[in-house]
């Protein structure tokens, strides 16, 4: 991820998990979990446009998505976070353990 | 001599396979008994406990940041209750219950997994989603709300919930 993509991802996750995210390193695992979260939630119109289905099992979304699509996905979730947060917040709460482990590089 | 060596190996195998439980003290009233993990992490005020095939995290809920752009300070207990028990919705403004309802819906909890029980002076709410293989628990304690997130099979979720105990 380039600098802009990392910032877009962080913007979205700060809205979702609060200011603690400012201390998280935006890495591939964090991106993949964010993508998984959106796919799991499955109800956010607009967000789902960037979730190709079916994705091969075990594939890293970060590597599977073309660079342009990845950038569009991140720009969209950052720009429209106020609209999207409510539909992913429920699933995100229980995924917190996974996100925190990913932020620790574990 | 050979028998002796075998016995020593068996004893070592038994000792290393024993699952030890530790206590995670959440407050003067509440603890969580958890099996020995493979990793314990701490990041941004949260504790993360990892096992081979499941994990859980704990943090105190911050009403100022739990839901972005809405400071829930003063109504956080009712907000959490309203996510799991509709009768509490009448105690909150409609627009707030809209938010709590949407969050509850997004959890996708199995209807038979919704949890609501007293634990001394505290109250435990929670639920598990088989579809997402994850669950969440809120413990409304005297001075704070504990938020525990669990990723893994339902059996692990149930076991952890049953190990939330009074001290």
Tab-separated table of C-alpha atoms in Angstrom:
chain	number	residue	atom	x	y	z
A	1	UNK	CA	0.000	0.000	0.000
A	2	UNK	CA	1.193	3.475	-0.754
A	3	UNK	CA	1.002	6.398	1.652
A	4	UNK	CA	-2.451	7.549	0.469
A	5	UNK	CA	-3.890	4.051	0.726
A	6	UNK	CA	-2.540	3.621	4.249
A	7	UNK	CA	-4.072	6.955	5.253
A	8	UNK	CA	-7.462	6.060	3.725
A	9	UNK	CA	-7.442	2.754	5.585
A	10	UNK	CA	-6.483	4.448	8.846
A	11	UNK	CA	-9.203	7.134	8.439
A	12	UNK	CA	-11.825	4.439	8.105
A	13	UNK	CA	-10.563	2.319	11.001
A	14	UNK	CA	-10.231	5.320	13.358
A	15	UNK	CA	-13.935	5.970	12.812
A	16	UNK	CA	-14.654	2.323	13.489
A	17	UNK	CA	-12.390	1.545	16.466
A	18	UNK	CA	-11.504	5.001	17.774
A	19	UNK	CA	-8.190	6.832	18.206
A	20	UNK	CA	-6.346	3.657	19.307
A	21	UNK	CA	-5.971	2.932	15.576
A	22	UNK	CA	-3.522	5.829	15.279
A	23	UNK	CA	-0.994	3.528	16.969
A	24	UNK	CA	-1.621	0.620	14.582
A	25	UNK	CA	0.655	-0.059	11.645
A	26	UNK	CA	-1.421	-0.306	8.462
A	27	UNK	CA	-0.162	-3.588	7.008
A	28	UNK	CA	-1.422	-6.298	4.657
A	29	UNK	CA	-3.173	-8.217	7.456
A	30	UNK	CA	-5.091	-5.103	8.509
A	31	UNK	CA	-6.153	-4.485	4.910
A	32	UNK	CA	-7.275	-8.106	4.496
A	33	UNK	CA	-9.288	-7.991	7.720
A	34	UNK	CA	-10.975	-4.758	6.630
A	35	UNK	CA	-11.860	-6.390	3.340
A	36	UNK	CA	-13.133	-9.491	5.164
A	37	UNK	CA	-15.216	-7.277	7.440
A	38	UNK	CA	-16.903	-5.571	4.496
A	39	UNK	CA	-17.532	-8.912	2.795
A	40	UNK	CA	-18.939	-10.385	6.032
A	41	UNK	CA	-21.233	-7.450	6.646
A	42	UNK	CA	-22.589	-7.823	3.138
A	43	UNK	CA	-25.163	-5.071	3.403
A	44	UNK	CA	-23.320	-1.865	2.675
A	45	UNK	CA	-24.348	-0.744	-0.772
A	46	UNK	CA	-21.461	1.017	-2.452
A	47	UNK	CA	-18.868	-0.788	-0.390
A	48	UNK	CA	-19.890	-4.131	-1.783
A	49	UNK	CA	-19.181	-2.913	-5.341
A	50	UNK	CA	-15.508	-3.524	-4.615
A	51	UNK	CA	-15.919	-7.000	-3.194
A	52	UNK	CA	-15.607	-9.478	-6.076
A	53	UNK	CA	-17.332	-12.776	-5.401
A	54	UNK	CA	-16.380	-15.537	-5.233
A	55	UNK	CA	-12.803	-14.899	-4.132
A	56	UNK	CA	-10.629	-18.033	-4.148
A	57	UNK	CA	-10.339	-19.556	-0.684
A	58	UNK	CA	-7.184	-18.644	1.213
A	59	UNK	CA	-6.160	-15.883	-1.167
A	60	UNK	CA	-4.955	-12.589	0.280
A	61	UNK	CA	-7.375	-9.864	-0.899
A	62	UNK	CA	-4.456	-7.432	-0.854
A	63	UNK	CA	-2.643	-9.513	-3.493
A	64	UNK	CA	-5.751	-10.636	-5.358
A	65	UNK	CA	-7.219	-7.208	-6.019
A	66	UNK	CA	-5.800	-5.172	-8.838
A	67	UNK	CA	-4.002	-2.082	-7.590
A	68	UNK	CA	-6.602	0.307	-9.058
A	69	UNK	CA	-9.496	-1.578	-7.456
A	70	UNK	CA	-7.705	-1.650	-4.117
A	71	UNK	CA	-7.186	2.113	-4.271
A	72	UNK	CA	-10.840	2.696	-5.210
A	73	UNK	CA	-12.003	0.478	-2.343
A	74	UNK	CA	-9.877	2.362	0.181
A	75	UNK	CA	-10.840	5.805	-1.179
A	76	UNK	CA	-14.499	4.821	-1.033
A	77	UNK	CA	-14.489	3.549	2.556
A	78	UNK	CA	-12.534	6.602	3.709
A	79	UNK	CA	-14.673	9.144	1.843
A	80	UNK	CA	-17.991	7.538	2.799
A	81	UNK	CA	-17.088	6.353	6.290
A	82	UNK	CA	-19.927	8.214	7.993
A	83	UNK	CA	-22.374	6.301	5.860
A	84	UNK	CA	-20.623	2.925	6.057
A	85	UNK	CA	-19.611	2.673	9.713
A	86	UNK	CA	-23.099	1.852	10.969
A	87	UNK	CA	-23.466	-1.199	8.753
A	88	UNK	CA	-20.099	-2.717	9.687
A	89	UNK	CA	-19.924	-1.696	13.347
A	90	UNK	CA	-21.746	-4.785	14.645
A	91	UNK	CA	-19.439	-7.266	12.925
A	92	UNK	CA	-16.374	-5.113	13.620
A	93	UNK	CA	-16.826	-5.291	17.393
A	94	UNK	CA	-16.295	-9.033	17.527
A	95	UNK	CA	-13.410	-8.812	15.017
A	96	UNK	CA	-11.469	-6.493	17.317
A	97	UNK	CA	-9.241	-9.302	18.622
A	98	UNK	CA	-8.160	-10.179	15.072
A	99	UNK	CA	-7.439	-6.536	14.193
A	100	UNK	CA	-5.373	-6.004	17.335
A	101	UNK	CA	-3.332	-9.141	16.735
A	102	UNK	CA	-2.734	-8.008	13.148
A	103	UNK	CA	-1.639	-4.591	14.400
A	104	UNK	CA	0.848	-6.382	16.661
A	105	UNK	CA	2.101	-8.355	13.659
A	106	UNK	CA	0.960	-11.602	15.329
B	1	UNK	CA	16.145	-48.863	33.403
B	2	UNK	CA	14.247	-48.850	30.114
B	3	UNK	CA	10.920	-48.819	32.006
B	4	UNK	CA	12.173	-45.925	34.098
B	5	UNK	CA	13.022	-43.869	30.981
B	6	UNK	CA	9.577	-44.635	29.518
B	7	UNK	CA	7.900	-43.492	32.727
B	8	UNK	CA	9.884	-40.221	32.705
B	9	UNK	CA	8.822	-39.558	29.082
B	10	UNK	CA	5.171	-40.293	29.898
B	11	UNK	CA	5.320	-37.982	32.912
B	12	UNK	CA	6.832	-35.170	30.793
B	13	UNK	CA	4.175	-35.690	28.090
B	14	UNK	CA	1.397	-35.539	30.673
B	15	UNK	CA	2.783	-32.426	32.292
B	16	UNK	CA	3.208	-30.527	29.023
B	17	UNK	CA	-0.279	-31.442	27.766
B	18	UNK	CA	-2.031	-30.247	30.908
B	19	UNK	CA	-4.085	-27.113	30.235
B	20	UNK	CA	-3.513	-24.599	32.976
B	21	UNK	CA	-6.086	-21.932	33.673
B	22	UNK	CA	-5.088	-18.421	34.661
B	23	UNK	CA	-7.143	-15.572	36.037
B	24	UNK	CA	-7.632	-12.313	34.194
B	25	UNK	CA	-8.760	-9.846	36.831
B	26	UNK	CA	-11.158	-7.292	35.350
B	27	UNK	CA	-12.230	-5.537	38.537
B	28	UNK	CA	-12.678	-6.048	42.259
B	29	UNK	CA	-15.803	-8.040	41.413
B	30	UNK	CA	-15.049	-9.936	38.212
B	31	UNK	CA	-12.446	-12.253	36.744
B	32	UNK	CA	-12.119	-14.404	33.637
B	33	UNK	CA	-10.536	-17.825	33.920
B	34	UNK	CA	-8.709	-18.582	30.673
B	35	UNK	CA	-6.516	-21.458	29.518
B	36	UNK	CA	-2.815	-20.814	28.975
B	37	UNK	CA	-2.431	-19.074	25.616
B	38	UNK	CA	0.309	-19.184	22.988
B	39	UNK	CA	0.589	-15.402	23.010
B	40	UNK	CA	-0.483	-12.438	25.113
B	41	UNK	CA	-0.329	-9.004	23.511
B	42	UNK	CA	-1.065	-5.493	24.676
B	43	UNK	CA	-1.871	-2.685	22.280
B	44	UNK	CA	-3.500	0.717	22.767
B	45	UNK	CA	-5.103	-0.168	26.096
B	46	UNK	CA	-6.344	-3.566	24.937
B	47	UNK	CA	-5.260	-6.998	26.009
B	48	UNK	CA	-5.196	-9.696	23.319
B	49	UNK	CA	-4.983	-13.406	24.129
B	50	UNK	CA	-4.185	-15.765	21.261
B	51	UNK	CA	-4.500	-19.534	20.952
B	52	UNK	CA	-3.756	-21.836	18.051
B	53	UNK	CA	-7.268	-21.613	16.592
B	54	UNK	CA	-9.029	-18.822	18.468
B	55	UNK	CA	-8.400	-15.528	20.224
B	56	UNK	CA	-10.059	-12.964	22.414
B	57	UNK	CA	-9.437	-9.372	23.406
B	58	UNK	CA	-10.493	-7.198	26.297
B	59	UNK	CA	-10.818	-3.467	26.689
B	60	UNK	CA	-12.910	-1.082	28.723
B	61	UNK	CA	-15.567	0.519	26.575
B	62	UNK	CA	-14.959	4.233	26.020
B	63	UNK	CA	-18.371	5.892	25.636
B	64	UNK	CA	-16.789	8.872	23.881
B	65	UNK	CA	-15.398	6.777	21.024
B	66	UNK	CA	-17.497	3.592	20.946
B	67	UNK	CA	-19.593	4.994	18.120
B	68	UNK	CA	-17.940	7.759	16.111
B	69	UNK	CA	-19.396	11.245	16.325
B	70	UNK	CA	-21.770	10.328	19.162
B	71	UNK	CA	-20.627	10.745	22.759
B	72	UNK	CA	-22.555	8.113	24.714
B	73	UNK	CA	-21.293	9.295	28.101
B	74	UNK	CA	-24.070	8.925	30.670
B	75	UNK	CA	-26.216	6.647	28.529
B	76	UNK	CA	-23.653	3.946	27.728
B	77	UNK	CA	-25.249	1.357	30.025
B	78	UNK	CA	-28.697	1.797	28.495
B	79	UNK	CA	-27.184	1.874	25.002
B	80	UNK	CA	-25.518	-1.528	25.467
B	81	UNK	CA	-28.625	-2.980	27.139
B	82	UNK	CA	-30.795	-1.748	24.261
B	83	UNK	CA	-28.632	-3.715	21.793
B	84	UNK	CA	-29.651	-6.977	23.456
B	85	UNK	CA	-32.970	-6.248	25.137
B	86	UNK	CA	-35.635	-4.217	23.270
B	87	UNK	CA	-37.385	-3.145	26.476
B	88	UNK	CA	-34.477	-0.809	27.199
B	89	UNK	CA	-35.000	1.036	23.908
B	90	UNK	CA	-37.839	3.108	25.354
B	91	UNK	CA	-35.374	4.751	27.756
B	92	UNK	CA	-33.369	6.302	24.914
B	93	UNK	CA	-34.070	8.806	22.137
B	94	UNK	CA	-35.295	7.199	18.928
B	95	UNK	CA	-32.250	8.172	16.896
B	96	UNK	CA	-29.969	6.530	19.447
B	97	UNK	CA	-31.976	3.298	19.435
B	98	UNK	CA	-31.763	3.355	15.637
B	99	UNK	CA	-27.968	3.206	15.997
B	100	UNK	CA	-27.989	0.508	18.693
B	101	UNK	CA	-30.498	-1.530	16.685
B	102	UNK	CA	-28.359	-1.376	13.545
B	103	UNK	CA	-25.230	-2.386	15.477
B	104	UNK	CA	-27.096	-5.314	17.051
B	105	UNK	CA	-28.372	-6.370	13.640
B	106	UNK	CA	-24.845	-6.181	12.218
B	107	UNK	CA	-23.555	-8.549	14.895
B	108	UNK	CA	-25.628	-11.248	13.209
B	109	UNK	CA	-25.963	-13.172	16.450
B	110	UNK	CA	-27.632	-16.585	16.398
B	111	UNK	CA	-31.092	-16.242	17.987
B	112	UNK	CA	-30.285	-18.964	20.522
B	113	UNK	CA	-26.967	-17.422	21.527
B	114	UNK	CA	-28.128	-14.113	22.963
B	115	UNK	CA	-26.793	-13.826	26.449
B	116	UNK	CA	-28.218	-11.807	29.332
B	117	UNK	CA	-27.458	-12.793	32.883
B	118	UNK	CA	-26.597	-11.266	36.212
B	119	UNK	CA	-23.214	-11.768	37.810
B	120	UNK	CA	-23.344	-10.317	41.299
B	121	UNK	CA	-23.778	-6.566	40.865
B	122	UNK	CA	-22.784	-6.766	37.211
B	123	UNK	CA	-24.785	-7.813	34.169
B	124	UNK	CA	-23.440	-9.751	31.185
B	125	UNK	CA	-24.808	-9.246	27.674
B	126	UNK	CA	-23.532	-10.880	24.524
B	127	UNK	CA	-24.040	-13.094	21.529
B	128	UNK	CA	-22.342	-15.311	18.972
B	129	UNK	CA	-22.618	-15.428	15.185
B	130	UNK	CA	-22.097	-18.887	13.664
B	131	UNK	CA	-21.930	-17.302	10.215
B	132	UNK	CA	-19.034	-15.036	11.197
B	133	UNK	CA	-17.526	-17.443	13.766
B	134	UNK	CA	-17.182	-14.662	16.295
B	135	UNK	CA	-18.929	-13.250	19.302
B	136	UNK	CA	-18.941	-10.331	21.649
B	137	UNK	CA	-19.588	-9.854	25.354
B	138	UNK	CA	-20.308	-6.682	27.304
B	139	UNK	CA	-20.080	-6.781	31.082
B	140	UNK	CA	-21.789	-3.818	32.701
B	141	UNK	CA	-19.789	-3.571	35.906
B	142	UNK	CA	-20.064	-1.067	38.744
B	143	UNK	CA	-17.580	1.441	37.349
B	144	UNK	CA	-17.100	0.483	33.711
B	145	UNK	CA	-18.259	-1.640	30.797
B	146	UNK	CA	-15.906	-4.443	29.790
B	147	UNK	CA	-15.901	-5.358	26.124
B	148	UNK	CA	-14.655	-8.832	25.197
B	149	UNK	CA	-14.387	-9.850	21.532
B	150	UNK	CA	-13.967	-13.526	20.678
B	151	UNK	CA	-12.928	-14.998	17.305
B	152	UNK	CA	-13.331	-18.754	17.048
B	153	UNK	CA	-15.794	-21.615	17.333
B	154	UNK	CA	-18.973	-21.358	19.371
B	155	UNK	CA	-17.624	-23.894	21.845
B	156	UNK	CA	-14.723	-21.529	22.677
B	157	UNK	CA	-17.128	-18.605	23.012
B	158	UNK	CA	-19.386	-20.566	25.362
B	159	UNK	CA	-16.469	-21.817	27.405
B	160	UNK	CA	-15.029	-18.317	27.863
B	161	UNK	CA	-18.417	-16.861	28.776
B	162	UNK	CA	-18.909	-19.607	31.387
B	163	UNK	CA	-15.532	-18.700	32.829
B	164	UNK	CA	-16.502	-15.103	33.557
B	165	UNK	CA	-16.921	-15.315	37.298
B	166	UNK	CA	-17.291	-13.351	40.492
B	167	UNK	CA	-14.187	-12.905	42.614
